[in-house]
């Protein structure tokens, strides 16, 4: 297992190189240059040229890439053109929000999606399945911006129970209680994702329930609930695991709309804003981090497979 | 009274709004120490009959629509689901056709046996594990102490079927239903598994219902045989009597369609025609379109079971060995 993990981590290196090259290329393909955006409409061509030189953007592309790569290898992602602070700090600020938000969302997804999916599969075709399946379809279709705004209207504006926007860091005053800022956004994000997990759990369980070994389990005289959880859900979990992994990665990196609705300083919004600002170092840095995150989660999913299914051996 | 009494069993399958009977008028009984063979082509309803007795039809769109089943004097069809579950895997156990897929791939075989044990016996985990090792030894799995911790994919097909047998025997069932237990196995392993079952029967007195399409297997292992065709029992008899008279033309056809190694033939005597599909309407005897002895009476009148010798029932107007 340890050997396998090390091998997999080493295999990430070429993938990472390819990914950084692509990112670098694409970022520089975006029309417009940071210097003129930073200086605004009133800047003279001389000022723009001076800033371009200062930022190192007058070098050939491959030189810029090698310089950037060399710095990255030393742990230096560069300095944000817009904020003037190290990219690493900018990303770390966003990552705190995004990772906490994604984690809390995952808790809702598991808490709601898994049990409802199991109940739905166990009662296939009955009214309870029709209600949950219909509900899941509804929540999967609701746009997050709409759901987010209505949750704000109800719980923040109407009832006044929860804050409507922003997220002070856990290190700010308030500490852990600051997590309440993330309740509404995480519920918003959880709704469509939990709906998908409900459908997925239900479908995988129905697949497994047709397998011969489930009949063996029933023939032992086990209670239907035990058959459903120990034999059907347990085996269905193998195919649901990948969905959990990639949902988490997507929640960290792609929650742009929800972050915007709730004014959260997350990674998703950081990417979009940095692209608008042509903040090359930040875009490159964030995408690098997201690529690493995806590869890492991919590895975790594979390790989880091996834990869940003894037929898979890691060699 | 016999251990299991099945009377006029009818099983139907749901097709849209219609219920089509797939098993009709099936009656037989099995007693302790007895082995009953049910033989017939694929789709004749023999597995459905087994699942119905076991109580495993639920949720499959197939259900018992008539008749009675009494087990140890108790009416199985009148029982609640909980009462049925108490019998399942306890007094009545089943072995399935596919040893490769009948065990859960994610649990160790020992744990799967322990699960069956703990469901019906009040055993500690350690005692149950000890018993599981004993059972594996009983079904002649080598090194049961270490095999108990194997996963199913680490065992061969024959070993997996032995594990299934160990699991079925874990709570000393009074009735063991084996649905084609050896069909998926190599011929050499087939005999070992059958011998093992009969050997265990000698020790415990368990009644066995052996379902097979293989008349050879049935002839070697069973006390009595029930031949099934298109959902009906066409001939029921003690094994010796059955093979001596082969009274029903279908039974005869089945036996003759087995290729024999000591006969040099150019042509295999297959039964002509095909098995009718579910829901097909056939006037008279359902076998008459394929029967070499069919006469006009067979096309109009459904034959009722008649006893041509003690314990030998045939559903045929013109059985072999009978008066014409």
Coordinates of C-alpha atoms in Angstrom, one line a residue:
Chain A
X1 CA 0.0 0.0 0.0
X2 CA 2.7 2.5 1.0
X3 CA 4.9 1.5 -2.0
X4 CA 1.9 1.8 -4.3
X5 CA 1.1 5.3 -2.9
X6 CA 4.7 6.5 -3.4
X7 CA 4.7 5.1 -6.9
X8 CA 1.4 6.9 -7.7
X9 CA 2.8 10.1 -6.2
X10 CA 5.9 9.9 -8.4
X11 CA 3.7 9.3 -11.5
X12 CA 2.0 12.6 -10.8
X13 CA 5.2 14.5 -11.8
X14 CA 4.9 14.2 -15.6
X15 CA 1.1 14.8 -15.5
X16 CA 1.8 18.0 -13.5
X17 CA 4.5 19.2 -16.0
X18 CA 2.1 18.7 -18.8
X19 CA -0.7 20.4 -16.9
X20 CA 1.4 23.5 -16.0
X21 CA 2.6 23.8 -19.6
X22 CA -1.0 23.8 -20.9
X23 CA -2.1 26.2 -18.2
X24 CA 0.7 28.6 -19.0
X25 CA -0.1 28.5 -22.7
X26 CA -3.8 29.0 -22.3
X27 CA -3.4 31.8 -19.8
X28 CA -1.2 33.7 -22.2
X29 CA -3.7 33.1 -25.0
X30 CA -6.3 35.3 -23.2
X31 CA -6.5 38.6 -25.1
X32 CA -5.4 41.7 -23.3
X33 CA -2.4 42.2 -21.1
X34 CA -2.1 42.8 -17.4
X35 CA -0.1 46.0 -17.6
X36 CA -2.8 47.9 -19.5
X37 CA -5.6 46.5 -17.3
X38 CA -3.7 47.5 -14.1
X39 CA -3.0 51.0 -15.3
X40 CA -6.4 51.7 -16.7
X41 CA -7.6 53.6 -19.7
X42 CA -5.6 56.7 -19.0
X43 CA -2.2 55.1 -19.2
X44 CA 0.3 56.1 -21.9
X45 CA 1.9 53.4 -24.1
X46 CA 5.3 54.2 -22.4
X47 CA 3.9 53.5 -18.9
X48 CA 2.3 50.2 -20.1
X49 CA 5.7 49.2 -21.7
X50 CA 7.5 50.0 -18.5
X51 CA 5.2 48.0 -16.4
X52 CA 5.3 45.1 -18.9
X53 CA 9.1 45.0 -18.5
X54 CA 8.8 45.2 -14.8
X55 CA 6.5 42.2 -14.7
X56 CA 8.8 40.2 -16.9
X57 CA 6.1 39.9 -19.6
X58 CA 8.4 41.1 -22.4
X59 CA 10.4 37.9 -22.3
X60 CA 9.7 35.1 -24.8
X61 CA 6.9 32.7 -23.5
X62 CA 9.1 29.7 -23.0
X63 CA 11.6 31.8 -20.9
X64 CA 8.7 33.0 -18.8
X65 CA 7.6 29.4 -18.3
X66 CA 11.0 28.2 -17.3
X67 CA 11.4 31.1 -14.9
X68 CA 8.0 30.4 -13.4
X69 CA 8.6 26.7 -13.2
X70 CA 11.9 27.2 -11.5
X71 CA 10.3 29.4 -8.9
X72 CA 7.4 27.0 -8.4
X73 CA 9.9 24.2 -7.7
X74 CA 11.4 26.4 -4.9
X75 CA 7.9 26.9 -3.5
X76 CA 7.5 30.4 -4.9
X77 CA 4.3 30.8 -7.0
X78 CA 5.2 34.5 -7.7
X79 CA 3.5 37.7 -6.7
X80 CA 0.0 38.7 -7.6
X81 CA -0.1 41.5 -10.2
X82 CA -3.3 42.8 -8.7
X83 CA -2.9 42.3 -4.9
X84 CA 0.9 42.8 -4.8
X85 CA 1.1 40.0 -2.3
X86 CA 2.5 36.5 -2.8
X87 CA 0.3 34.2 -4.8
X88 CA 0.6 31.5 -2.1
X89 CA -1.0 33.8 0.4
X90 CA -3.8 34.8 -2.0
X91 CA -4.6 31.1 -2.6
X92 CA -4.3 30.1 1.0
X93 CA -7.0 32.8 1.9
X94 CA -9.3 31.4 -0.7
X95 CA -8.5 27.8 0.1
X96 CA -9.6 28.2 3.7
X97 CA -13.1 29.2 2.6
X98 CA -13.4 26.7 -0.2
X99 CA -12.2 23.7 1.7
X100 CA -14.4 24.5 4.7
X101 CA -17.3 25.1 2.4
X102 CA -16.7 21.9 0.5
X103 CA -16.3 19.9 3.6
X104 CA -19.5 21.2 5.2
X105 CA -21.3 20.6 1.9
X106 CA -20.0 17.0 1.8
X107 CA -21.4 16.5 5.3
X108 CA -24.9 17.5 4.1
X109 CA -24.5 15.3 1.0
X110 CA -23.6 12.3 3.0
X111 CA -26.2 13.0 5.7
X112 CA -29.1 13.5 3.3
X113 CA -28.0 11.8 0.1
X114 CA -27.0 8.4 1.4
X115 CA -29.9 7.5 3.7
X116 CA -32.5 8.9 1.3
X117 CA -30.9 7.0 -1.6
X118 CA -31.0 3.8 0.5
X119 CA -34.6 4.2 1.5
X120 CA -35.5 5.1 -2.1
X121 CA -33.8 1.9 -3.4
X122 CA -35.4 -0.3 -0.7
X123 CA -38.9 1.0 -1.6
X124 CA -38.4 1.0 -5.4
X125 CA -41.7 1.9 -7.2
X126 CA -43.6 2.7 -4.0
X127 CA -44.8 6.2 -3.1
X128 CA -41.8 6.9 -0.9
X129 CA -39.5 6.2 -3.8
X130 CA -41.6 8.3 -6.2
X131 CA -41.5 11.2 -3.8
X132 CA -37.7 11.1 -3.1
X133 CA -36.9 10.5 -6.8
X134 CA -39.2 13.3 -7.8
X135 CA -37.7 15.6 -5.1
X136 CA -34.2 14.6 -6.2
X137 CA -35.0 15.5 -9.8
X138 CA -36.4 18.9 -8.6
X139 CA -33.3 19.8 -6.5
X140 CA -31.0 18.7 -9.2
X141 CA -32.7 21.1 -11.6
X142 CA -32.9 24.2 -9.3
X143 CA -30.2 26.7 -10.2
X144 CA -27.9 27.4 -7.3
X145 CA -28.2 31.2 -7.6
X146 CA -32.0 30.9 -7.3
X147 CA -31.9 28.5 -4.3
X148 CA -29.1 30.6 -2.7
X149 CA -31.1 33.8 -3.0
X150 CA -34.3 32.2 -1.6
X151 CA -32.4 30.7 1.4
X152 CA -31.0 34.2 2.1
X153 CA -34.4 35.7 1.8
X154 CA -35.9 33.1 4.2
X155 CA -33.2 32.4 6.8
X156 CA -31.2 35.6 6.7
X157 CA -33.6 38.4 5.8
X158 CA -36.9 36.9 7.0
X159 CA -36.0 34.9 10.1
X160 CA -32.7 36.5 10.8
X161 CA -31.2 33.2 12.0
X162 CA -28.1 33.1 9.9
X163 CA -25.8 35.6 8.2
X164 CA -26.4 36.2 4.5
X165 CA -22.9 36.9 3.2
X166 CA -19.2 36.9 3.7
X167 CA -17.0 34.6 5.7
X168 CA -14.6 35.8 8.3
X169 CA -11.6 33.5 8.7
X170 CA -11.7 31.0 11.6
X171 CA -8.7 32.8 13.0
X172 CA -10.7 36.1 13.3
X173 CA -12.9 36.9 16.3
X174 CA -15.7 34.4 16.6
X175 CA -13.4 31.4 15.9
X176 CA -15.3 28.3 15.1
X177 CA -18.7 30.0 15.4
X178 CA -17.8 31.8 12.1
X179 CA -18.7 28.5 10.5
X180 CA -22.4 29.6 10.7
X181 CA -21.6 31.9 7.7
X182 CA -21.1 28.7 5.7
X183 CA -24.4 27.0 6.6
X184 CA -26.6 28.6 3.9
X185 CA -24.0 28.4 1.1
X186 CA -23.2 24.8 1.9
X187 CA -26.9 23.9 1.9
X188 CA -27.3 25.6 -1.4
X189 CA -24.4 23.7 -2.9
X190 CA -25.5 20.5 -1.3
X191 CA -29.0 20.5 -2.8
X192 CA -28.2 19.6 -6.4
X193 CA -25.2 17.4 -5.4
X194 CA -27.1 15.4 -2.8
X195 CA -29.9 14.9 -5.4
X196 CA -27.3 13.4 -7.7
X197 CA -25.9 11.2 -4.9
X198 CA -29.5 10.0 -4.1
X199 CA -30.0 9.0 -7.7
X200 CA -26.6 7.4 -7.9
X201 CA -27.0 5.4 -4.6
X202 CA -30.4 4.3 -5.7
X203 CA -29.3 3.2 -9.1
X204 CA -26.1 1.4 -7.9
X205 CA -28.1 -0.4 -5.2
X206 CA -30.7 -1.6 -7.6
X207 CA -27.9 -2.9 -9.8
X208 CA -26.3 -4.8 -6.9
X209 CA -29.7 -6.1 -5.6
X210 CA -30.0 -8.2 -8.8
X211 CA -26.8 -10.0 -8.0
X212 CA -26.8 -13.6 -6.9
X213 CA -25.1 -13.0 -3.6
X214 CA -28.0 -10.8 -2.4
X215 CA -30.3 -13.8 -2.8
X216 CA -27.8 -15.8 -0.7
X217 CA -28.0 -13.1 2.0
X218 CA -31.8 -13.2 1.9
X219 CA -31.7 -17.0 2.1
X220 CA -29.9 -16.8 5.4
X221 CA -33.0 -15.2 6.8
X222 CA -31.5 -11.8 7.4
X223 CA -33.7 -8.8 8.0
X224 CA -34.4 -6.8 4.9
X225 CA -32.7 -3.7 6.4
X226 CA -29.6 -5.7 7.1
X227 CA -29.5 -7.1 3.6
X228 CA -30.0 -3.6 2.2
X229 CA -27.2 -2.1 4.2
X230 CA -24.6 -4.8 4.8
X231 CA -24.9 -6.5 1.4
X232 CA -26.5 -4.1 -1.1
X233 CA -25.3 -0.7 0.0
X234 CA -21.9 -1.9 1.0
X235 CA -21.2 -3.3 -2.5
X236 CA -22.9 -0.3 -4.2
X237 CA -20.5 2.0 -2.2
X238 CA -17.7 0.9 -4.5
X239 CA -19.2 2.7 -7.4
X240 CA -20.4 5.6 -5.4
X241 CA -17.0 6.4 -4.0
X242 CA -15.6 8.0 -7.2
X243 CA -18.6 10.3 -7.2
X244 CA -17.8 11.4 -3.7
X245 CA -14.2 12.2 -4.6
X246 CA -14.9 14.2 -7.7
X247 CA -17.8 16.0 -6.1
X248 CA -15.5 17.2 -3.4
X249 CA -12.9 18.4 -5.9
X250 CA -15.5 20.2 -7.9
X251 CA -16.9 21.8 -4.8
X252 CA -13.5 23.3 -3.9
X253 CA -12.8 24.6 -7.4
X254 CA -16.1 25.3 -9.1
X255 CA -18.4 26.8 -6.6
X256 CA -18.2 30.2 -8.4
X257 CA -22.0 31.0 -8.5
X258 CA -22.6 30.1 -4.9
X259 CA -19.5 32.0 -3.8
X260 CA -20.7 35.0 -5.7
X261 CA -24.3 34.9 -4.3
X262 CA -22.9 34.7 -0.8
X263 CA -19.9 37.0 -1.4
X264 CA -17.5 34.3 -0.2
X265 CA -13.8 34.7 -0.8
X266 CA -13.4 31.2 -2.3
X267 CA -11.2 29.6 -4.9
X268 CA -13.9 29.6 -7.6
X269 CA -14.4 33.3 -7.4
X270 CA -10.7 33.9 -7.2
X271 CA -10.1 32.1 -10.5
X272 CA -12.8 34.1 -12.3
X273 CA -11.8 37.4 -11.0
X274 CA -8.1 36.8 -11.6
X275 CA -8.9 35.9 -15.2
X276 CA -10.9 39.2 -15.6
X277 CA -7.9 41.0 -14.1
X278 CA -5.4 39.1 -16.2
X279 CA -3.6 38.3 -13.0
X280 CA -1.4 35.7 -14.7
X281 CA 0.6 34.5 -11.6
X282 CA -2.6 33.9 -9.6
X283 CA -4.4 32.1 -12.4
X284 CA -1.4 29.9 -12.9
X285 CA -1.0 29.3 -9.2
X286 CA -4.7 28.5 -8.6
X287 CA -5.0 26.1 -11.5
X288 CA -1.8 24.4 -10.5
X289 CA -3.3 23.9 -7.0
X290 CA -6.6 22.6 -8.5
X291 CA -4.7 20.2 -10.7
X292 CA -2.8 18.8 -7.7
X293 CA -6.1 18.6 -5.8
X294 CA -7.8 16.6 -8.5
X295 CA -4.8 14.2 -8.9
X296 CA -4.6 13.8 -5.1
X297 CA -8.3 13.0 -4.9
X298 CA -8.0 10.6 -7.8
X299 CA -5.3 8.8 -5.8
X300 CA -7.5 8.8 -2.7
X301 CA -10.4 7.3 -4.6
X302 CA -8.1 4.5 -5.9
X303 CA -6.9 3.8 -2.4
X304 CA -10.5 3.7 -1.2
X305 CA -11.4 1.3 -3.9
X306 CA -8.8 -1.1 -2.7
X307 CA -10.1 -0.8 0.9
X308 CA -13.7 -1.4 -0.2
X309 CA -13.2 -4.2 -2.7
X310 CA -10.8 -7.0 -1.8
X311 CA -10.6 -8.1 -5.4
X312 CA -8.6 -5.0 -6.3
X313 CA -5.0 -5.4 -5.2
X314 CA -2.6 -2.5 -5.3
X315 CA 0.5 -3.6 -7.2
Chain B
X1 CA -47.0 -36.6 7.9
X2 CA -44.0 -35.7 5.7
X3 CA -41.6 -33.0 6.5
X4 CA -42.6 -30.9 3.4
X5 CA -45.9 -31.3 1.7
X6 CA -46.6 -29.4 -1.4
X7 CA -50.1 -29.6 -2.7
X8 CA -51.4 -28.2 -6.0
X9 CA -48.8 -25.4 -6.0
X10 CA -49.4 -22.7 -8.6
X11 CA -46.9 -19.9 -9.3
X12 CA -47.7 -17.0 -11.6
X13 CA -45.6 -14.3 -13.2
X14 CA -46.9 -10.8 -13.7
X15 CA -47.0 -9.6 -17.3
X16 CA -48.4 -6.1 -17.3
X17 CA -51.8 -6.5 -15.8
X18 CA -52.0 -10.2 -16.4
X19 CA -50.9 -13.0 -14.1
X20 CA -49.7 -15.9 -16.2
X21 CA -49.4 -19.2 -14.4
X22 CA -45.9 -20.8 -14.9
X23 CA -46.2 -23.6 -12.4
X24 CA -49.5 -25.5 -12.1
X25 CA -50.8 -28.3 -10.0
X26 CA -47.5 -29.3 -8.5
X27 CA -47.7 -31.8 -5.6
X28 CA -45.0 -33.7 -3.9
X29 CA -43.7 -34.5 -0.5
X30 CA -40.3 -35.0 1.1
X31 CA -39.4 -36.7 4.3
X32 CA -36.3 -36.9 6.6
X33 CA -33.4 -38.9 5.1
X34 CA -35.0 -38.6 1.7
X35 CA -33.7 -37.1 -1.4
X36 CA -36.2 -35.9 -4.0
X37 CA -34.9 -35.0 -7.5
X38 CA -36.8 -32.5 -9.6
X39 CA -35.7 -32.8 -13.2
X40 CA -36.7 -30.9 -16.3
X41 CA -35.5 -28.6 -19.1
X42 CA -34.5 -25.0 -18.4
X43 CA -37.6 -22.8 -17.9
X44 CA -39.8 -25.7 -16.8
X45 CA -40.4 -24.0 -13.4
X46 CA -38.2 -26.2 -11.2
X47 CA -36.1 -23.3 -9.8
X48 CA -39.3 -21.2 -9.3
X49 CA -40.7 -24.1 -7.3
X50 CA -37.6 -24.2 -5.2
X51 CA -37.6 -20.5 -4.6
X52 CA -41.3 -20.6 -3.7
X53 CA -40.7 -23.3 -1.0
X54 CA -37.8 -21.3 0.3
X55 CA -39.8 -18.0 0.3
X56 CA -37.4 -16.1 -2.0
X57 CA -39.9 -15.2 -4.7
X58 CA -40.8 -11.9 -3.1
X59 CA -40.0 -8.8 -5.1
X60 CA -39.4 -10.6 -8.4
X61 CA -42.8 -10.1 -9.9
X62 CA -43.4 -13.8 -9.5
X63 CA -45.6 -15.2 -6.8
X64 CA -47.5 -18.2 -5.4
X65 CA -51.1 -17.9 -6.6
X66 CA -52.5 -21.2 -5.4
X67 CA -52.0 -24.4 -3.5
X68 CA -50.6 -25.3 -0.1
X69 CA -47.2 -25.8 1.3
X70 CA -46.8 -27.4 4.7
X71 CA -43.4 -27.6 6.4
X72 CA -43.2 -29.6 9.7
X73 CA -47.0 -29.4 9.8
X74 CA -47.0 -25.6 9.5
X75 CA -48.6 -23.8 6.6
X76 CA -45.8 -21.8 4.9
X77 CA -48.1 -19.6 3.0
X78 CA -50.0 -18.5 6.0
X79 CA -46.9 -17.3 7.8
X80 CA -45.8 -13.7 8.2
X81 CA -42.6 -12.5 6.5
X82 CA -40.9 -12.6 9.9
X83 CA -41.9 -16.2 10.6
X84 CA -40.7 -17.2 7.2
X85 CA -37.4 -15.5 7.8
X86 CA -37.0 -17.4 11.0
X87 CA -37.2 -20.7 9.1
X88 CA -35.0 -19.5 6.1
X89 CA -31.4 -20.4 6.6
X90 CA -32.4 -22.1 9.8
X91 CA -34.7 -25.1 9.3
X92 CA -34.6 -24.8 5.6
X93 CA -31.5 -23.8 3.6
X94 CA -30.7 -23.5 -0.1
X95 CA -27.6 -23.9 -2.3
X96 CA -27.6 -22.1 -5.6
X97 CA -26.4 -22.9 -9.1
X98 CA -23.7 -20.2 -9.4
X99 CA -21.0 -20.7 -6.8
X100 CA -18.9 -18.0 -8.6
X101 CA -21.4 -15.3 -7.8
X102 CA -23.4 -16.6 -4.9
X103 CA -21.0 -15.3 -2.3
X104 CA -20.6 -11.7 -1.5
X105 CA -17.2 -10.7 -3.0
X106 CA -16.4 -8.1 -0.3
X107 CA -16.6 -10.3 2.8
X108 CA -14.4 -13.1 4.0
X109 CA -16.1 -16.5 3.6
X110 CA -15.8 -17.1 7.3
X111 CA -17.7 -13.9 8.1
X112 CA -20.4 -14.9 5.7
X113 CA -20.9 -18.2 7.5
X114 CA -20.7 -16.5 10.8
X115 CA -23.4 -14.1 9.7
X116 CA -25.7 -17.1 9.0
X117 CA -24.9 -18.6 12.3
X118 CA -25.5 -15.5 14.4
X119 CA -28.7 -14.8 12.6
X120 CA -30.3 -17.9 14.1
X121 CA -28.1 -19.1 17.0
X122 CA -27.2 -17.1 20.0
X123 CA -23.5 -17.5 19.6
X124 CA -20.6 -15.3 20.6
X125 CA -18.4 -14.1 17.7
X126 CA -15.6 -16.5 18.9
X127 CA -17.9 -19.5 19.2
X128 CA -19.4 -18.7 15.8
X129 CA -16.0 -18.5 14.2
X130 CA -15.0 -21.8 15.8
X131 CA -18.2 -23.4 14.4
X132 CA -17.5 -21.8 11.0
X133 CA -14.0 -23.5 10.9
X134 CA -15.6 -26.8 11.9
X135 CA -18.1 -26.5 9.1
X136 CA -15.4 -25.7 6.6
X137 CA -13.6 -28.8 7.8
X138 CA -16.9 -30.8 7.5
X139 CA -17.2 -29.8 3.8
X140 CA -13.6 -30.9 3.3
X141 CA -12.0 -27.5 2.7
X142 CA -8.3 -28.0 3.3
X143 CA -6.7 -25.8 6.0
X144 CA -10.0 -24.5 7.3
X145 CA -8.1 -22.4 9.9
X146 CA -6.7 -20.1 7.3
X147 CA -9.3 -20.6 4.6
X148 CA -11.9 -19.1 7.0
X149 CA -10.2 -15.7 6.3
X150 CA -10.1 -16.0 2.6
X151 CA -12.2 -13.9 0.3
X152 CA -14.4 -15.7 -2.2
X153 CA -12.2 -14.8 -5.2
X154 CA -9.3 -16.6 -3.6
X155 CA -11.2 -19.9 -3.8
X156 CA -12.0 -22.2 -6.7
X157 CA -15.5 -22.8 -7.9
X158 CA -15.7 -26.2 -6.2
X159 CA -14.4 -24.7 -2.9
X160 CA -16.9 -21.8 -3.1
X161 CA -19.7 -24.3 -3.6
X162 CA -18.4 -26.1 -0.5
X163 CA -18.5 -22.8 1.4
X164 CA -22.1 -22.4 0.2
X165 CA -22.9 -25.9 1.5
X166 CA -21.2 -25.1 4.8
X167 CA -23.3 -22.0 5.1
X168 CA -26.5 -23.8 4.3
X169 CA -25.7 -26.5 6.9
X170 CA -24.6 -24.0 9.6
X171 CA -27.9 -24.2 11.5
X172 CA -28.6 -27.9 10.9
X173 CA -31.5 -27.5 8.5
X174 CA -34.2 -30.1 8.3
X175 CA -34.5 -29.5 4.6
X176 CA -31.8 -28.6 2.1
X177 CA -32.8 -27.4 -1.3
X178 CA -30.0 -27.6 -3.9
X179 CA -30.7 -25.9 -7.2
X180 CA -28.4 -27.3 -9.8
X181 CA -25.5 -27.3 -7.3
X182 CA -23.0 -28.9 -9.6
X183 CA -24.0 -27.6 -13.0
X184 CA -21.3 -24.8 -13.0
X185 CA -18.6 -27.2 -11.7
X186 CA -16.1 -29.4 -13.5
X187 CA -17.2 -33.0 -13.8
X188 CA -14.6 -34.3 -11.4
X189 CA -15.7 -31.8 -8.8
X190 CA -19.4 -32.5 -9.4
X191 CA -19.2 -35.9 -8.0
X192 CA -17.2 -34.8 -5.0
X193 CA -19.8 -32.2 -4.2
X194 CA -22.8 -34.6 -4.6
X195 CA -21.0 -37.3 -2.5
X196 CA -20.4 -34.7 0.2
X197 CA -24.1 -33.7 0.3
X198 CA -25.2 -37.3 0.5
X199 CA -22.6 -38.1 3.1
X200 CA -23.8 -35.2 5.3
X201 CA -27.4 -36.4 4.8
X202 CA -26.4 -39.8 6.3
X203 CA -25.0 -38.0 9.4
X204 CA -27.8 -35.5 10.0
X205 CA -30.9 -37.0 8.3
X206 CA -31.6 -33.8 6.4
X207 CA -34.1 -34.1 3.7
X208 CA -32.8 -32.9 0.3
X209 CA -34.5 -31.5 -2.8
X210 CA -32.1 -31.8 -5.6
X211 CA -32.9 -29.8 -8.7
X212 CA -31.2 -30.7 -11.9
X213 CA -31.5 -31.0 -15.6
X214 CA -29.2 -34.0 -15.5
X215 CA -30.9 -37.4 -15.2
X216 CA -27.6 -39.1 -14.5
X217 CA -27.1 -37.0 -11.4
X218 CA -30.6 -37.6 -10.3
X219 CA -30.4 -41.4 -10.9
X220 CA -27.3 -41.6 -8.7
X221 CA -28.4 -39.5 -5.8
X222 CA -32.2 -39.5 -5.3
X223 CA -34.8 -41.8 -3.7
X224 CA -37.5 -40.4 -5.8
X225 CA -37.9 -38.3 -8.8
X226 CA -40.3 -35.7 -10.1
X227 CA -40.2 -34.9 -13.8
X228 CA -41.4 -31.4 -14.7
X229 CA -42.5 -30.2 -18.0
X230 CA -43.8 -26.7 -18.7
X231 CA -44.8 -26.0 -15.1
X232 CA -46.4 -29.3 -14.4
X233 CA -45.2 -32.5 -12.8
X234 CA -45.7 -35.1 -15.5
X235 CA -44.2 -38.1 -13.6
X236 CA -43.4 -38.7 -10.0
X237 CA -42.0 -42.0 -8.8
X238 CA -39.4 -43.8 -6.7
X239 CA -36.1 -43.6 -8.7
X240 CA -35.9 -47.3 -9.5
X241 CA -39.5 -47.5 -10.7
X242 CA -39.1 -44.4 -12.8
X243 CA -36.1 -45.6 -14.6
X244 CA -37.5 -49.0 -15.0
X245 CA -40.8 -48.0 -16.7
X246 CA -40.1 -44.4 -18.0
X247 CA -43.8 -44.2 -18.2
X248 CA -44.2 -40.7 -19.5
X249 CA -43.1 -40.1 -23.1
X250 CA -41.4 -36.9 -22.0
X251 CA -39.3 -38.8 -19.4
X252 CA -38.3 -41.3 -22.0
X253 CA -37.5 -38.4 -24.4
X254 CA -35.3 -36.8 -21.8
X255 CA -33.3 -40.0 -21.1
X256 CA -32.9 -40.7 -24.8
X257 CA -31.6 -37.3 -25.6
X258 CA -28.5 -37.9 -23.4
X259 CA -25.6 -38.9 -25.6
X260 CA -24.1 -42.2 -24.4
X261 CA -20.4 -42.9 -24.8
X262 CA -20.9 -46.6 -25.3
X263 CA -23.3 -46.3 -28.2
X264 CA -22.2 -45.4 -31.7
X265 CA -24.9 -43.2 -33.0
X266 CA -25.0 -40.7 -35.9
X267 CA -28.0 -38.9 -34.6
X268 CA -28.9 -37.7 -31.2
X269 CA -32.5 -38.4 -30.2
X270 CA -33.6 -34.9 -29.3
X271 CA -37.2 -34.4 -28.4
X272 CA -38.8 -32.8 -31.5
X273 CA -40.5 -29.4 -31.3
X274 CA -39.9 -26.8 -28.6
X275 CA -41.0 -26.0 -25.1
X276 CA -44.1 -23.8 -25.3
X277 CA -43.6 -20.2 -24.2
X278 CA -45.1 -18.7 -21.0
X279 CA -48.8 -17.9 -21.5
X280 CA -49.2 -20.0 -24.7
X281 CA -52.5 -21.8 -24.8
X282 CA -52.4 -25.5 -25.6
X283 CA -55.5 -27.5 -25.6
X284 CA -55.3 -31.0 -24.0
X285 CA -52.0 -32.4 -22.8
X286 CA -49.3 -29.7 -23.0
X287 CA -46.8 -32.2 -24.3
X288 CA -48.9 -33.6 -27.1
X289 CA -47.4 -31.4 -29.9
X290 CA -44.0 -33.1 -29.2
X291 CA -45.2 -36.5 -28.2
X292 CA -44.7 -39.6 -30.4
X293 CA -47.7 -41.3 -28.8
X294 CA -50.2 -38.5 -29.1
X295 CA -53.7 -39.3 -30.2
X296 CA -56.8 -37.3 -30.7
X297 CA -57.8 -37.6 -27.0
X298 CA -54.5 -35.9 -26.1
X299 CA -55.4 -32.9 -28.1
X300 CA -58.7 -32.3 -26.3
X301 CA -58.4 -33.6 -22.8
X302 CA -55.9 -32.6 -20.1
X303 CA -54.5 -35.7 -18.5
X304 CA -55.0 -35.9 -14.7
X305 CA -52.3 -37.6 -12.5
X306 CA -52.9 -41.3 -12.2
X307 CA -51.2 -43.9 -10.1
X308 CA -49.9 -46.7 -12.3
X309 CA -48.1 -48.4 -9.5
X310 CA -47.8 -47.6 -5.8
X311 CA -46.2 -44.1 -5.5
X312 CA -45.8 -43.8 -9.3
X313 CA -47.9 -41.0 -10.6
X314 CA -48.1 -40.1 -14.3
X315 CA -50.0 -37.3 -16.1
X316 CA -50.5 -39.0 -19.4
X317 CA -53.4 -40.7 -21.2
X318 CA -51.2 -43.3 -22.8
X319 CA -48.2 -43.9 -20.6
X320 CA -45.6 -46.6 -21.5
X321 CA -46.2 -49.8 -19.6
X322 CA -49.8 -48.8 -19.1
X323 CA -52.9 -50.2 -20.8
X324 CA -53.7 -48.6 -24.1

